[in-house]
């Protein structure tokens, strides 16, 4: 099987400082990869390099495109990369307001990606928007409300609906549960797990919350100071951490 | 002899503007940046249109200026006076006699010819501006033809009002490529954008010029199930009885009486001179006494 995403030796430097370096991995279709580490360990830099938001200083990111097979998204032209960004890729931001248009109704937010790829039948767009609001447990009568009238958890679910409406194959998530209270987090994780399984999505999830990766991720990558210090199956890494930093990370989780 | 250089601007400035106009004509609908000059009138009064007019005027030209279709409102009168003083060109109110027509918010009812130029005053040239505040991002969207956002605006209209409620500055797609703001003309005028005359758009404060060459394909954006509808008030003109011109609603008194009249004053007057009379009009000779 061809990996959906092959990452080879990605490095990003901020002047003399290391953003992330020597990162390589393969992601197969349907697989969920978690990236954990403390603040400043280079998780978000890595994610932004993979998603085309930041140009990496070296390395290649080969994505298995529908038309031409594996292609390097770093050297691919900007129109093609942006096209991927609104069709086969999705990016869920930590703060929903970074990923939503706050002045546009929920329906418009969900419909934007459809319209961006050429949908121009109002009835169809609205029907799909309603269907997706239902799938992320937002009631249909809120379709014409603006996201600013939504709670934090609803905004995050709306952001997920808006991203998944075009049926992407790869989802990048940057701390999708950050800033939500625990019960809302649990519901969101449940929803995400259901969607990932149902749609057969591949996902890369950046988080500092080990509970999130335990629930969602098949594989885990632990980062520290821009380097990957350990990777493996999630349960294996969390139950039997090898690297000193991973051991520290696992032992520092609060038990209730 | 006027103390001003012909048409107020110096020759180098006019050359610079002409270069921008030529580029605009070569890439229909593309917003060409230009070094807009300070003009002796406030922004919002047509500084962009005035600069474009100054760059295309010739001494033997006849000029017409309209504001919301009318020849006799403040903006039209002052700009007409401006060119009478600085360029000493002949001016007219008759659409067919004019070589250059500067307009604010209307296209004349009468069809224009190939030897005429229509100059628009544009307040905000960027059709995506109210949805995407970043100029860097909107330029990129134009360059990469990412126009999904324009449909989001129309979607919001339908979701809120049940129909596309945008009645002016209705976005159009030019030659299947650039999405363009046709300046705040009523959408009734959108079908007229495919015309024989050269159309030039000048935005002074925003420093952009764009253009439509004659007979350029201009399509108003819409949804398959909510097609574009160039609507107007459902009345005939009260003065000339015209059924197919764009109408202004005029409040007559404080008890709610109102009247619909042609917004294009020259069109209305020439119809009345030809003997057409509306329900509240009087024959032309009598009115002119």
XYZ file of C-alpha atoms in Angstrom:
545
model
C 0.000 0.000 0.000
C 1.263 3.493 -0.856
C 1.548 5.772 2.166
C -0.797 8.749 1.961
C 1.911 11.046 3.253
C 5.659 10.462 3.252
C 7.707 12.960 5.211
C 11.453 12.975 4.577
C 13.963 14.909 6.689
C 11.847 17.984 7.250
C 13.679 20.831 8.960
C 12.673 24.373 9.744
C 14.969 26.935 11.354
C 14.088 30.297 12.782
C 17.391 32.070 12.230
C 19.856 30.127 14.340
C 17.161 28.411 16.382
C 15.727 25.042 15.521
C 11.998 24.928 14.786
C 12.057 21.225 14.039
C 14.641 19.015 12.384
C 15.254 15.470 11.126
C 11.588 14.535 11.039
C 10.664 11.591 8.837
C 7.639 9.336 8.906
C 5.034 7.629 6.716
C 1.321 7.989 7.229
C -0.921 5.329 5.735
C -4.547 5.791 4.659
C -6.909 5.552 7.629
C -4.130 6.035 10.153
C -4.138 8.647 12.909
C -0.787 9.994 14.040
C -0.442 11.913 17.295
C 2.359 14.382 17.876
C 2.944 15.242 21.536
C 5.446 17.373 23.330
C 5.650 20.413 25.557
C 5.145 23.982 24.409
C 7.977 25.093 22.136
C 8.961 21.561 21.158
C 8.269 22.228 17.470
C 4.939 20.395 17.114
C 3.069 23.274 15.575
C 6.014 24.267 13.373
C 6.084 20.725 12.042
C 2.336 20.681 11.446
C 2.441 24.016 9.614
C 5.304 22.781 7.425
C 3.342 19.658 6.535
C 0.148 21.585 5.795
C 1.920 24.093 3.558
C 1.434 27.067 5.860
C 5.185 27.413 6.436
C 7.891 26.643 3.860
C 10.320 24.110 5.404
C 14.033 24.804 4.952
C 14.775 21.302 3.778
C 13.187 17.925 3.194
C 10.178 16.795 1.247
C 6.524 16.065 1.955
C 5.148 13.569 -0.548
C 1.360 13.456 -0.679
C -0.404 10.722 -2.625
C -2.598 12.908 -4.881
C -5.681 11.450 -6.521
C -4.572 12.345 -10.035
C -0.784 11.953 -10.195
C 0.215 9.748 -7.260
C 2.854 10.895 -4.734
C 3.950 14.521 -5.266
C 6.166 16.794 -3.216
C 3.911 19.475 -1.764
C 6.900 21.643 -0.822
C 7.970 22.200 -4.427
C 4.477 22.022 -5.923
C 3.095 25.332 -7.267
C 1.093 27.500 -4.912
C -2.249 27.166 -6.785
C -1.966 23.380 -6.616
C -1.091 23.480 -2.929
C -3.986 25.791 -2.143
C -6.286 23.545 -4.189
C -5.191 20.584 -2.036
C -5.758 22.786 1.007
C -9.440 23.107 0.207
C -10.162 19.675 -1.233
C -8.071 16.741 0.025
C -6.709 18.451 3.118
C -8.403 19.953 6.095
C -6.910 22.037 8.876
C -8.586 22.322 12.262
C -7.204 25.250 14.240
C -6.890 25.365 17.996
C -8.967 28.524 18.161
C -12.174 28.090 16.180
C -12.214 31.756 15.284
C -8.986 31.306 13.294
C -10.665 28.712 11.128
C -14.161 30.180 10.850
C -15.529 33.299 9.225
C -17.121 34.942 12.212
C -19.253 37.334 10.129
C -20.810 34.585 8.026
C -23.631 32.264 9.132
C -22.966 28.633 10.095
C -24.437 27.445 6.790
C -22.208 29.813 4.840
C -19.182 28.622 6.781
C -19.879 25.000 5.938
C -20.794 25.853 2.346
C -17.689 27.913 1.637
C -15.478 24.965 0.722
C -18.216 23.572 -1.519
C -18.551 26.900 -3.288
C -14.759 27.152 -3.522
C -14.714 24.003 -5.630
C -17.518 25.212 -7.871
C -20.854 24.288 -6.262
C -23.422 26.848 -7.385
C -26.793 25.322 -6.509
C -28.111 27.000 -3.367
C -30.501 24.192 -2.430
C -27.795 21.515 -2.647
C -25.305 23.561 -0.647
C -27.856 24.181 2.069
C -28.853 20.541 2.191
C -25.244 19.453 2.629
C -24.684 22.132 5.259
C -27.718 20.877 7.205
C -26.510 17.302 6.889
C -23.085 18.251 8.261
C -24.449 20.350 11.099
C -26.458 17.297 12.087
C -23.369 15.074 11.947
C -21.507 17.365 14.337
C -24.562 17.590 16.600
C -25.505 21.197 15.903
C -29.253 21.587 15.575
C -30.508 22.541 12.110
C -32.334 25.648 13.270
C -28.981 27.261 14.104
C -27.921 27.183 10.435
C -28.471 30.909 9.905
C -26.837 31.995 13.158
C -23.356 33.429 13.138
C -20.567 31.513 14.907
C -20.216 34.420 17.335
C -23.557 33.302 18.801
C -22.173 29.779 19.408
C -20.454 28.372 22.475
C -16.772 27.415 22.257
C -17.553 23.724 21.821
C -20.113 24.417 19.094
C -17.668 26.685 17.277
C -15.085 23.912 17.322
C -17.618 21.391 15.997
C -18.678 23.868 13.316
C -15.052 24.258 12.312
C -14.781 20.490 11.955
C -17.950 20.332 9.822
C -16.658 23.141 7.620
C -13.422 21.250 7.062
C -14.847 17.811 6.422
C -17.659 18.802 4.047
C -15.558 18.283 0.908
C -14.568 14.777 2.027
C -10.839 15.369 2.624
C -8.456 12.425 2.975
C -6.012 14.041 5.382
C -6.886 16.201 8.372
C -4.366 18.310 10.274
C -5.465 19.178 13.785
C -3.688 21.665 16.020
C -4.797 21.139 19.620
C -8.421 20.557 18.594
C -9.567 20.270 22.210
C -7.487 23.106 23.662
C -9.431 25.660 25.627
C -12.547 23.506 26.041
C -13.746 22.220 29.378
C -13.429 18.487 30.044
C -17.012 17.395 29.398
C -17.088 19.287 26.096
C -13.676 17.829 25.275
C -14.978 14.336 25.843
C -17.933 14.912 23.544
C -15.728 16.426 20.862
C -13.277 13.524 21.061
C -16.129 11.060 20.786
C -17.390 12.885 17.715
C -13.925 13.070 16.135
C -13.304 9.397 16.757
C -16.612 8.521 15.111
C -15.930 10.717 12.070
C -12.380 9.461 11.626
C -13.563 5.844 11.728
C -16.648 6.369 9.526
C -14.917 8.372 6.834
C -11.647 6.415 6.954
C -9.738 9.658 7.422
C -6.050 9.937 7.997
C -5.180 12.530 10.564
C -2.219 14.192 12.186
C -3.095 15.509 15.624
C -0.839 17.876 17.505
C -1.577 18.077 21.213
C -0.005 18.258 24.622
C -2.850 16.239 26.096
C -1.921 12.565 26.354
C -5.539 11.549 26.921
C -6.440 12.894 23.483
C -3.830 10.813 21.708
C -4.657 7.741 23.782
C -8.235 7.959 22.489
C -7.632 8.999 18.895
C -4.155 8.125 17.711
C -2.896 4.825 16.339
C 0.690 5.953 16.394
C 2.528 8.473 18.474
C 5.498 10.746 17.943
C 7.105 12.484 20.929
C 8.983 15.711 20.244
C 11.410 17.684 22.345
C 13.430 20.758 21.308
C 12.612 20.262 17.637
C 13.670 16.598 17.539
C 11.595 13.433 17.509
C 12.759 11.547 20.574
C 10.485 8.528 20.374
C 7.849 7.088 18.077
C 5.777 3.961 17.992
C 2.291 2.561 18.577
C 0.377 4.787 20.965
C -0.269 2.184 23.631
C 3.288 0.933 23.438
C 4.784 4.406 23.873
C 2.447 5.392 26.662
C 2.617 2.111 28.566
C 6.324 1.489 28.145
C 8.068 4.787 27.463
C 11.742 4.356 26.571
C 13.103 7.874 26.346
C 13.641 9.848 29.522
C 11.546 12.744 28.368
C 8.624 10.496 27.426
C 8.800 8.868 30.831
C 8.648 12.294 32.429
C 5.726 13.280 30.219
C 3.743 10.136 31.009
C 4.455 10.315 34.739
C 3.437 13.962 34.924
C -0.177 13.278 33.896
C -2.453 14.060 36.826
C -4.409 11.098 38.143
C -7.797 11.785 39.664
C -6.853 80.521 -22.066
C -6.820 78.594 -18.842
C -4.021 78.935 -16.298
C -4.117 75.177 -15.763
C -2.359 72.589 -17.839
C -4.956 70.958 -20.103
C -7.396 69.002 -17.888
C -5.627 69.980 -14.636
C -3.097 67.104 -14.447
C 0.433 67.504 -15.775
C 1.424 65.531 -18.865
C 3.597 62.994 -17.028
C 0.743 62.119 -14.694
C -1.624 61.669 -17.616
C 0.897 59.365 -19.307
C 1.127 57.310 -16.129
C -2.664 57.029 -15.950
C -2.902 56.149 -19.646
C -0.408 53.340 -19.120
C -2.583 51.994 -16.310
C -5.668 52.286 -18.538
C -3.966 50.402 -21.377
C -2.940 47.642 -19.008
C -6.485 47.523 -17.644
C -7.868 47.191 -21.176
C -5.372 44.431 -21.959
C -6.438 42.441 -18.878
C -10.185 43.106 -18.589
C -11.412 43.240 -15.003
C -7.921 43.276 -13.442
C -7.353 46.088 -10.947
C -4.244 47.979 -12.035
C -2.557 49.973 -9.250
C -1.711 53.567 -10.183
C -0.223 56.547 -8.382
C -3.421 58.432 -7.678
C -2.946 62.181 -7.284
C -4.411 64.576 -4.799
C -7.305 66.286 -6.606
C -9.001 69.574 -5.674
C -12.051 67.719 -4.326
C -12.614 65.307 -1.442
C -12.259 61.548 -1.746
C -15.641 60.050 -2.463
C -16.504 62.811 -4.903
C -15.052 61.024 -7.887
C -11.325 61.711 -7.703
C -10.584 58.428 -9.505
C -13.080 59.095 -12.272
C -11.822 62.655 -12.706
C -8.225 61.497 -13.125
C -9.238 58.876 -15.707
C -11.366 61.444 -17.570
C -8.497 63.943 -17.530
C -6.196 61.319 -19.037
C -8.530 60.431 -21.925
C -9.957 63.888 -22.742
C -8.885 65.625 -25.961
C -9.431 69.383 -26.540
C -12.020 68.723 -29.282
C -14.067 66.288 -27.114
C -17.506 66.961 -25.717
C -18.037 65.858 -22.134
C -21.073 64.763 -20.145
C -21.139 64.121 -16.404
C -23.932 62.284 -14.609
C -24.527 61.501 -10.967
C -27.097 58.762 -10.234
C -28.294 59.269 -13.803
C -28.934 62.998 -13.356
C -27.056 65.834 -15.072
C -28.102 68.479 -12.590
C -27.002 67.215 -9.163
C -24.119 68.710 -7.169
C -21.506 66.114 -8.048
C -22.304 66.223 -11.763
C -22.447 70.014 -11.923
C -19.191 70.525 -10.037
C -17.200 68.003 -12.075
C -18.625 69.417 -15.317
C -17.564 72.912 -14.183
C -14.136 71.534 -13.249
C -13.483 70.359 -16.799
C -15.026 73.498 -18.315
C -12.488 75.520 -16.318
C -9.399 73.364 -16.583
C -9.774 71.780 -20.033
C -12.159 74.242 -21.683
C -13.895 71.358 -23.437
C -17.463 71.574 -24.653
C -19.995 69.996 -22.309
C -23.417 68.581 -22.972
C -26.286 66.870 -21.238
C -27.245 64.821 -24.290
C -25.871 61.279 -24.132
C -25.530 60.899 -27.900
C -23.492 64.104 -28.306
C -20.894 63.194 -25.691
C -17.492 61.680 -26.448
C -16.543 61.108 -22.824
C -19.203 60.437 -20.181
C -18.181 60.389 -16.532
C -20.757 58.628 -14.410
C -21.468 57.934 -10.789
C -23.707 54.916 -10.061
C -25.561 54.630 -13.405
C -25.182 53.598 -17.041
C -27.175 55.845 -19.428
C -30.384 54.260 -20.721
C -29.502 55.032 -24.302
C -27.111 52.530 -25.941
C -23.590 53.920 -26.269
C -21.529 53.812 -29.458
C -18.048 52.491 -30.218
C -16.580 56.011 -30.335
C -17.706 56.880 -26.809
C -15.939 56.329 -23.477
C -17.781 55.746 -20.223
C -15.790 56.583 -17.076
C -17.004 55.281 -13.710
C -16.270 56.709 -10.279
C -15.493 53.768 -7.995
C -15.479 53.973 -4.184
C -14.235 50.432 -3.374
C -12.860 48.498 -6.339
C -12.319 45.208 -4.488
C -15.425 42.984 -4.728
C -14.071 40.643 -2.028
C -13.248 43.412 0.448
C -16.110 43.019 2.908
C -15.499 39.293 3.231
C -11.712 39.285 3.200
C -10.108 42.354 4.789
C -6.539 41.502 3.776
C -5.370 43.064 0.502
C -2.527 40.530 0.270
C -5.060 37.713 0.473
C -7.558 39.204 -2.004
C -4.798 39.813 -4.572
C -3.756 36.200 -4.192
C -7.368 35.095 -4.602
C -7.664 37.075 -7.840
C -4.348 35.712 -9.097
C -5.355 32.111 -8.378
C -9.004 32.549 -9.421
C -10.301 31.528 -5.991
C -13.726 33.088 -6.081
C -15.725 30.766 -3.827
C -15.988 33.559 -1.300
C -18.056 35.696 -3.679
C -20.710 33.007 -3.684
C -20.613 32.922 0.125
C -21.803 36.540 0.053
C -24.687 35.630 -2.256
C -25.441 32.545 -0.113
C -25.712 34.776 2.963
C -28.102 37.041 1.076
C -30.441 34.170 0.254
C -30.161 32.611 3.731
C -31.159 35.908 5.320
C -33.589 37.415 2.837
C -34.859 34.504 0.764
C -33.433 36.030 -2.408
C -30.206 37.650 -3.570
C -30.715 41.021 -1.902
C -27.610 42.666 -3.352
C -29.187 45.420 -5.439
C -26.128 47.448 -6.410
C -22.402 46.769 -6.873
C -23.496 43.295 -7.953
C -20.365 41.195 -8.644
C -19.656 40.127 -12.212
C -17.183 37.772 -13.862
C -15.323 39.244 -16.827
C -14.407 36.994 -19.790
C -14.604 33.969 -17.498
C -11.592 35.166 -15.502
C -11.624 38.136 -13.123
C -14.444 38.858 -10.702
C -15.088 42.591 -10.773
C -17.090 45.124 -8.815
C -18.983 47.137 -11.442
C -19.000 50.145 -9.031
C -22.282 50.863 -7.245
C -24.484 50.750 -10.345
C -27.901 49.136 -9.753
C -27.971 45.498 -10.814
C -30.556 46.614 -13.387
C -27.577 48.050 -15.307
C -25.437 44.882 -15.145
C -26.662 43.449 -18.483
C -25.703 46.753 -20.120
C -22.036 46.243 -19.174
C -21.625 44.266 -22.409
C -21.650 47.347 -24.624
C -19.993 48.974 -27.641
C -18.261 51.763 -25.713
C -14.988 51.543 -23.814
C -15.625 51.439 -20.044
C -12.992 52.703 -17.619
C -13.220 52.485 -13.834
C -11.205 54.779 -11.585
C -10.876 54.527 -7.795
C -8.896 57.506 -6.478
C -8.543 56.761 -2.801
C -7.914 53.054 -3.400
C -5.527 53.849 -6.296
C -6.885 51.328 -8.764
C -7.942 51.513 -12.410
C -9.726 48.742 -14.266
C -11.428 48.547 -17.618
C -13.771 46.720 -19.955
C -12.973 46.828 -23.687
C -15.985 46.994 -26.056
C -18.167 43.878 -26.252
C -16.387 42.142 -23.356
C -18.301 39.206 -21.898
C -19.622 40.184 -18.467
C -21.615 37.626 -16.468
C -23.403 38.430 -13.208
C -22.725 35.766 -10.566
C -25.681 33.746 -9.306
C -26.861 30.307 -8.171
C -28.472 27.764 -10.514
C -31.665 27.811 -8.445
C -31.519 31.558 -7.767
C -30.669 33.088 -11.149
C -29.604 36.706 -11.580
C -32.575 39.063 -11.834
C -31.972 42.660 -13.002
C -34.951 44.023 -11.132
C -36.338 47.541 -10.984
C -39.336 49.291 -9.426
C -42.522 47.899 -10.925
C -43.917 51.202 -12.251
C -43.801 53.337 -15.378
C -42.039 56.723 -15.157
C -44.517 59.304 -13.863
C -43.149 62.008 -16.164
C -42.421 60.275 -19.461
C -44.300 56.985 -19.079
C -41.236 54.831 -19.872
C -41.753 51.209 -18.861
C -38.177 50.008 -19.280
C -35.939 52.602 -17.655
C -34.475 52.543 -14.150
C -36.610 54.577 -11.726
C -35.937 56.743 -8.687
C -38.542 56.823 -5.945
C -39.315 60.398 -4.938
C -41.199 61.123 -1.699
C -43.708 63.879 -2.457
C -45.052 64.878 0.960
C -45.249 63.688 4.561
C -48.454 61.726 4.019
C -46.627 59.051 2.047
C -47.354 60.107 -1.515
C -44.533 59.115 -3.810
C -43.653 59.180 -7.424
C -41.378 57.094 -9.642
C -39.341 58.951 -12.229
C -36.530 57.994 -14.604
C -33.160 58.298 -12.897
C -31.605 59.171 -16.293
C -32.724 62.805 -16.690
C -31.521 63.144 -20.278
C -33.427 60.022 -21.336
C -36.587 61.242 -19.605
C -36.363 64.706 -21.126
C -35.736 63.451 -24.646
C -38.763 61.150 -24.355
C -40.929 64.028 -23.207
C -39.639 66.167 -26.054
C -40.689 63.368 -28.396
C -44.217 63.627 -27.005
C -44.389 60.853 -24.384
C -46.258 61.914 -21.263
C -46.609 59.950 -18.004
C -49.463 59.995 -15.527
C -48.163 63.003 -13.591
C -46.220 64.700 -16.405
C -47.160 67.637 -18.528
C -46.299 68.109 -22.222
C -42.727 69.332 -22.584
C -43.293 72.816 -24.087
C -45.523 73.789 -21.217
C -43.026 72.596 -18.600
C -40.122 74.516 -20.076
C -41.927 77.872 -19.867
